[in-house]
Amino acid sequence: MKKTQLKTFYLTALITIGFSAMGHSQQGTVVVNEDPAIANLLKLKKEINSNEKNSNRYKIQIYSGHLSRAESIKSSFNGSVGQWNSQLVFEAPNYKVWVGNFRKRLEADRALVEVQKKFGDAFIFKPLKEKN
């Protein structure tokens, strides 16, 4: 072989090996070893955030009045619509049933559409944070 043919052969072989190696380097498996405590902490954080009574998030009020009726309404909500947390709150002189803990008004609006199918007088509000 001539020198130019030999150089071309080596160059072609080198390029072929390079592309071949790059094509195989994209395969593999990634294993993430996560401490189980992280999942527990995230679950606890979600629970704490959803149970915040004096948060600055949107809520839906479905009832305001006497205690016995408020308990009945809360039970009825949990049995029918119940995909959001409900809570019984006392604000003198009435007991109120609040639903949800929505970060954005759009989330609350979407939930309100579902809640109003069963509780037509429901409305959205944003409670004021209590100062410590």
PDB file of N, CA and C in Angstrom, residues 77-121:
ATOM      1  N   PHE A  77     -69.697  15.977  53.826  1.00  0.00           N
ATOM      2  CA  PHE A  77     -68.663  16.330  52.854  1.00  0.00           C
ATOM      3  C   PHE A  77     -67.642  15.209  52.740  1.00  0.00           C
ATOM      4  N   ASN A  78     -67.168  14.725  53.889  1.00  0.00           N
ATOM      5  CA  ASN A  78     -66.155  13.659  53.874  1.00  0.00           C
ATOM      6  C   ASN A  78     -66.675  12.396  53.216  1.00  0.00           C
ATOM      7  N   GLY A  79     -67.973  12.151  53.311  1.00  0.00           N
ATOM      8  CA  GLY A  79     -68.557  10.964  52.714  1.00  0.00           C
ATOM      9  C   GLY A  79     -68.854  11.077  51.232  1.00  0.00           C
ATOM     10  N   SER A  80     -68.961  12.320  50.725  1.00  0.00           N
ATOM     11  CA  SER A  80     -69.337  12.474  49.315  1.00  0.00           C
ATOM     12  C   SER A  80     -68.216  13.088  48.480  1.00  0.00           C
ATOM     13  N   VAL A  81     -67.867  14.314  48.759  1.00  0.00           N
ATOM     14  CA  VAL A  81     -66.865  15.018  47.956  1.00  0.00           C
ATOM     15  C   VAL A  81     -65.470  14.694  48.447  1.00  0.00           C
ATOM     16  N   GLY A  82     -65.277  14.659  49.718  1.00  0.00           N
ATOM     17  CA  GLY A  82     -64.104  14.366  50.508  1.00  0.00           C
ATOM     18  C   GLY A  82     -62.717  14.162  49.941  1.00  0.00           C
ATOM     19  N   GLN A  83     -62.381  14.623  48.751  1.00  0.00           N
ATOM     20  CA  GLN A  83     -61.017  14.439  48.281  1.00  0.00           C
ATOM     21  C   GLN A  83     -60.074  15.501  48.835  1.00  0.00           C
ATOM     22  N   TRP A  84     -60.604  16.514  49.525  1.00  0.00           N
ATOM     23  CA  TRP A  84     -59.800  17.533  50.194  1.00  0.00           C
ATOM     24  C   TRP A  84     -60.063  17.444  51.687  1.00  0.00           C
ATOM     25  N   ASN A  85     -59.086  17.867  52.478  1.00  0.00           N
ATOM     26  CA  ASN A  85     -59.237  17.858  53.928  1.00  0.00           C
ATOM     27  C   ASN A  85     -60.305  18.867  54.338  1.00  0.00           C
ATOM     28  N   SER A  86     -61.114  18.473  55.312  1.00  0.00           N
ATOM     29  CA  SER A  86     -62.101  19.405  55.867  1.00  0.00           C
ATOM     30  C   SER A  86     -61.787  19.613  57.335  1.00  0.00           C
ATOM     31  N   GLN A  87     -62.128  20.782  57.843  1.00  0.00           N
ATOM     32  CA  GLN A  87     -61.900  21.058  59.257  1.00  0.00           C
ATOM     33  C   GLN A  87     -63.036  21.879  59.828  1.00  0.00           C
ATOM     34  N   LEU A  88     -63.270  21.673  61.090  1.00  0.00           N
ATOM     35  CA  LEU A  88     -64.298  22.394  61.824  1.00  0.00           C
ATOM     36  C   LEU A  88     -63.596  23.490  62.617  1.00  0.00           C
ATOM     37  N   VAL A  89     -64.008  24.731  62.420  1.00  0.00           N
ATOM     38  CA  VAL A  89     -63.348  25.876  63.046  1.00  0.00           C
ATOM     39  C   VAL A  89     -64.401  26.680  63.798  1.00  0.00           C
ATOM     40  N   PHE A  90     -64.039  27.146  64.993  1.00  0.00           N
ATOM     41  CA  PHE A  90     -64.952  27.992  65.751  1.00  0.00           C
ATOM     42  C   PHE A  90     -64.508  29.436  65.631  1.00  0.00           C
ATOM     43  N   GLU A  91     -65.377  30.281  65.102  1.00  0.00           N
ATOM     44  CA  GLU A  91     -65.200  31.725  65.095  1.00  0.00           C
ATOM     45  C   GLU A  91     -66.485  32.294  65.669  1.00  0.00           C
ATOM     46  N   ALA A  92     -66.383  32.842  66.883  1.00  0.00           N
ATOM     47  CA  ALA A  92     -67.556  33.264  67.634  1.00  0.00           C
ATOM     48  C   ALA A  92     -68.499  34.089  66.763  1.00  0.00           C
ATOM     49  N   PRO A  93     -69.746  33.805  66.767  1.00  0.00           N
ATOM     50  CA  PRO A  93     -70.483  32.796  67.523  1.00  0.00           C
ATOM     51  C   PRO A  93     -70.755  31.514  66.725  1.00  0.00           C
ATOM     52  N   ASN A  94     -70.120  31.338  65.573  1.00  0.00           N
ATOM     53  CA  ASN A  94     -70.464  30.217  64.696  1.00  0.00           C
ATOM     54  C   ASN A  94     -69.345  29.193  64.546  1.00  0.00           C
ATOM     55  N   TYR A  95     -69.770  27.988  64.228  1.00  0.00           N
ATOM     56  CA  TYR A  95     -68.840  26.938  63.809  1.00  0.00           C
ATOM     57  C   TYR A  95     -68.836  26.930  62.289  1.00  0.00           C
ATOM     58  N   LYS A  96     -67.642  26.790  61.720  1.00  0.00           N
ATOM     59  CA  LYS A  96     -67.523  26.833  60.269  1.00  0.00           C
ATOM     60  C   LYS A  96     -66.834  25.570  59.779  1.00  0.00           C
ATOM     61  N   VAL A  97     -67.228  25.149  58.587  1.00  0.00           N
ATOM     62  CA  VAL A  97     -66.580  23.999  57.959  1.00  0.00           C
ATOM     63  C   VAL A  97     -65.780  24.533  56.784  1.00  0.00           C
ATOM     64  N   TRP A  98     -64.462  24.341  56.879  1.00  0.00           N
ATOM     65  CA  TRP A  98     -63.553  24.783  55.836  1.00  0.00           C
ATOM     66  C   TRP A  98     -63.000  23.567  55.108  1.00  0.00           C
ATOM     67  N   VAL A  99     -62.792  23.730  53.830  1.00  0.00           N
ATOM     68  CA  VAL A  99     -62.311  22.644  52.983  1.00  0.00           C
ATOM     69  C   VAL A  99     -61.059  23.095  52.246  1.00  0.00           C
ATOM     70  N   GLY A 100     -60.077  22.205  52.197  1.00  0.00           N
ATOM     71  CA  GLY A 100     -58.889  22.429  51.386  1.00  0.00           C
ATOM     72  C   GLY A 100     -57.869  23.348  52.008  1.00  0.00           C
ATOM     73  N   ASN A 101     -56.756  23.447  51.315  1.00  0.00           N
ATOM     74  CA  ASN A 101     -55.632  24.278  51.705  1.00  0.00           C
ATOM     75  C   ASN A 101     -54.864  24.557  50.420  1.00  0.00           C
ATOM     76  N   PHE A 102     -55.401  25.428  49.581  1.00  0.00           N
ATOM     77  CA  PHE A 102     -54.923  25.602  48.219  1.00  0.00           C
ATOM     78  C   PHE A 102     -53.897  26.728  48.120  1.00  0.00           C
ATOM     79  N   ARG A 103     -52.799  26.449  47.459  1.00  0.00           N
ATOM     80  CA  ARG A 103     -51.742  27.454  47.293  1.00  0.00           C
ATOM     81  C   ARG A 103     -52.146  28.544  46.305  1.00  0.00           C
ATOM     82  N   LYS A 104     -52.837  28.160  45.250  1.00  0.00           N
ATOM     83  CA  LYS A 104     -53.183  29.106  44.195  1.00  0.00           C
ATOM     84  C   LYS A 104     -54.693  29.234  44.063  1.00  0.00           C
ATOM     85  N   ARG A 105     -55.110  30.398  43.661  1.00  0.00           N
ATOM     86  CA  ARG A 105     -56.535  30.669  43.493  1.00  0.00           C
ATOM     87  C   ARG A 105     -57.136  29.749  42.429  1.00  0.00           C
ATOM     88  N   LEU A 106     -56.376  29.438  41.392  1.00  0.00           N
ATOM     89  CA  LEU A 106     -56.866  28.569  40.323  1.00  0.00           C
ATOM     90  C   LEU A 106     -57.203  27.173  40.862  1.00  0.00           C
ATOM     91  N   GLU A 107     -56.359  26.646  41.751  1.00  0.00           N
ATOM     92  CA  GLU A 107     -56.646  25.343  42.372  1.00  0.00           C
ATOM     93  C   GLU A 107     -57.952  25.409  43.158  1.00  0.00           C
ATOM     94  N   ALA A 108     -58.122  26.478  43.911  1.00  0.00           N
ATOM     95  CA  ALA A 108     -59.335  26.650  44.710  1.00  0.00           C
ATOM     96  C   ALA A 108     -60.566  26.791  43.824  1.00  0.00           C
ATOM     97  N   ASP A 109     -60.431  27.519  42.723  1.00  0.00           N
ATOM     98  CA  ASP A 109     -61.556  27.683  41.791  1.00  0.00           C
ATOM     99  C   ASP A 109     -61.990  26.343  41.213  1.00  0.00           C
ATOM    100  N   ARG A 110     -61.024  25.521  40.839  1.00  0.00           N
ATOM    101  CA  ARG A 110     -61.347  24.198  40.289  1.00  0.00           C
ATOM    102  C   ARG A 110     -62.042  23.327  41.327  1.00  0.00           C
ATOM    103  N   ALA A 111     -61.561  23.383  42.558  1.00  0.00           N
ATOM    104  CA  ALA A 111     -62.183  22.599  43.626  1.00  0.00           C
ATOM    105  C   ALA A 111     -63.586  23.121  43.929  1.00  0.00           C
ATOM    106  N   LEU A 112     -63.753  24.437  43.885  1.00  0.00           N
ATOM    107  CA  LEU A 112     -65.055  25.036  44.182  1.00  0.00           C
ATOM    108  C   LEU A 112     -66.130  24.526  43.228  1.00  0.00           C
ATOM    109  N   VAL A 113     -65.785  24.347  41.976  1.00  0.00           N
ATOM    110  CA  VAL A 113     -66.744  23.832  40.995  1.00  0.00           C
ATOM    111  C   VAL A 113     -67.272  22.464  41.449  1.00  0.00           C
ATOM    112  N   GLU A 114     -66.384  21.614  41.926  1.00  0.00           N
ATOM    113  CA  GLU A 114     -66.796  20.282  42.402  1.00  0.00           C
ATOM    114  C   GLU A 114     -67.596  20.380  43.700  1.00  0.00           C
ATOM    115  N   VAL A 115     -67.136  21.200  44.624  1.00  0.00           N
ATOM    116  CA  VAL A 115     -67.795  21.321  45.932  1.00  0.00           C
ATOM    117  C   VAL A 115     -69.195  21.899  45.782  1.00  0.00           C
ATOM    118  N   GLN A 116     -69.374  22.876  44.897  1.00  0.00           N
ATOM    119  CA  GLN A 116     -70.679  23.518  44.744  1.00  0.00           C
ATOM    120  C   GLN A 116     -71.728  22.591  44.135  1.00  0.00           C
ATOM    121  N   LYS A 117     -71.325  21.487  43.561  1.00  0.00           N
ATOM    122  CA  LYS A 117     -72.311  20.526  43.058  1.00  0.00           C
ATOM    123  C   LYS A 117     -73.124  19.955  44.213  1.00  0.00           C
ATOM    124  N   LYS A 118     -72.517  19.834  45.378  1.00  0.00           N
ATOM    125  CA  LYS A 118     -73.212  19.291  46.549  1.00  0.00           C
ATOM    126  C   LYS A 118     -73.534  20.388  47.582  1.00  0.00           C
ATOM    127  N   PHE A 119     -72.654  21.391  47.674  1.00  0.00           N
ATOM    128  CA  PHE A 119     -72.824  22.471  48.652  1.00  0.00           C
ATOM    129  C   PHE A 119     -72.843  23.794  47.888  1.00  0.00           C
ATOM    130  N   GLY A 120     -74.029  24.165  47.441  1.00  0.00           N
ATOM    131  CA  GLY A 120     -74.195  25.310  46.547  1.00  0.00           C
ATOM    132  C   GLY A 120     -73.784  26.652  47.115  1.00  0.00           C
ATOM    133  N   ASP A 121     -73.814  26.818  48.431  1.00  0.00           N
ATOM    134  CA  ASP A 121     -73.475  28.108  49.039  1.00  0.00           C
ATOM    135  C   ASP A 121     -71.976  28.250  49.328  1.00  0.00           C
TER     136      ASP A 121
END
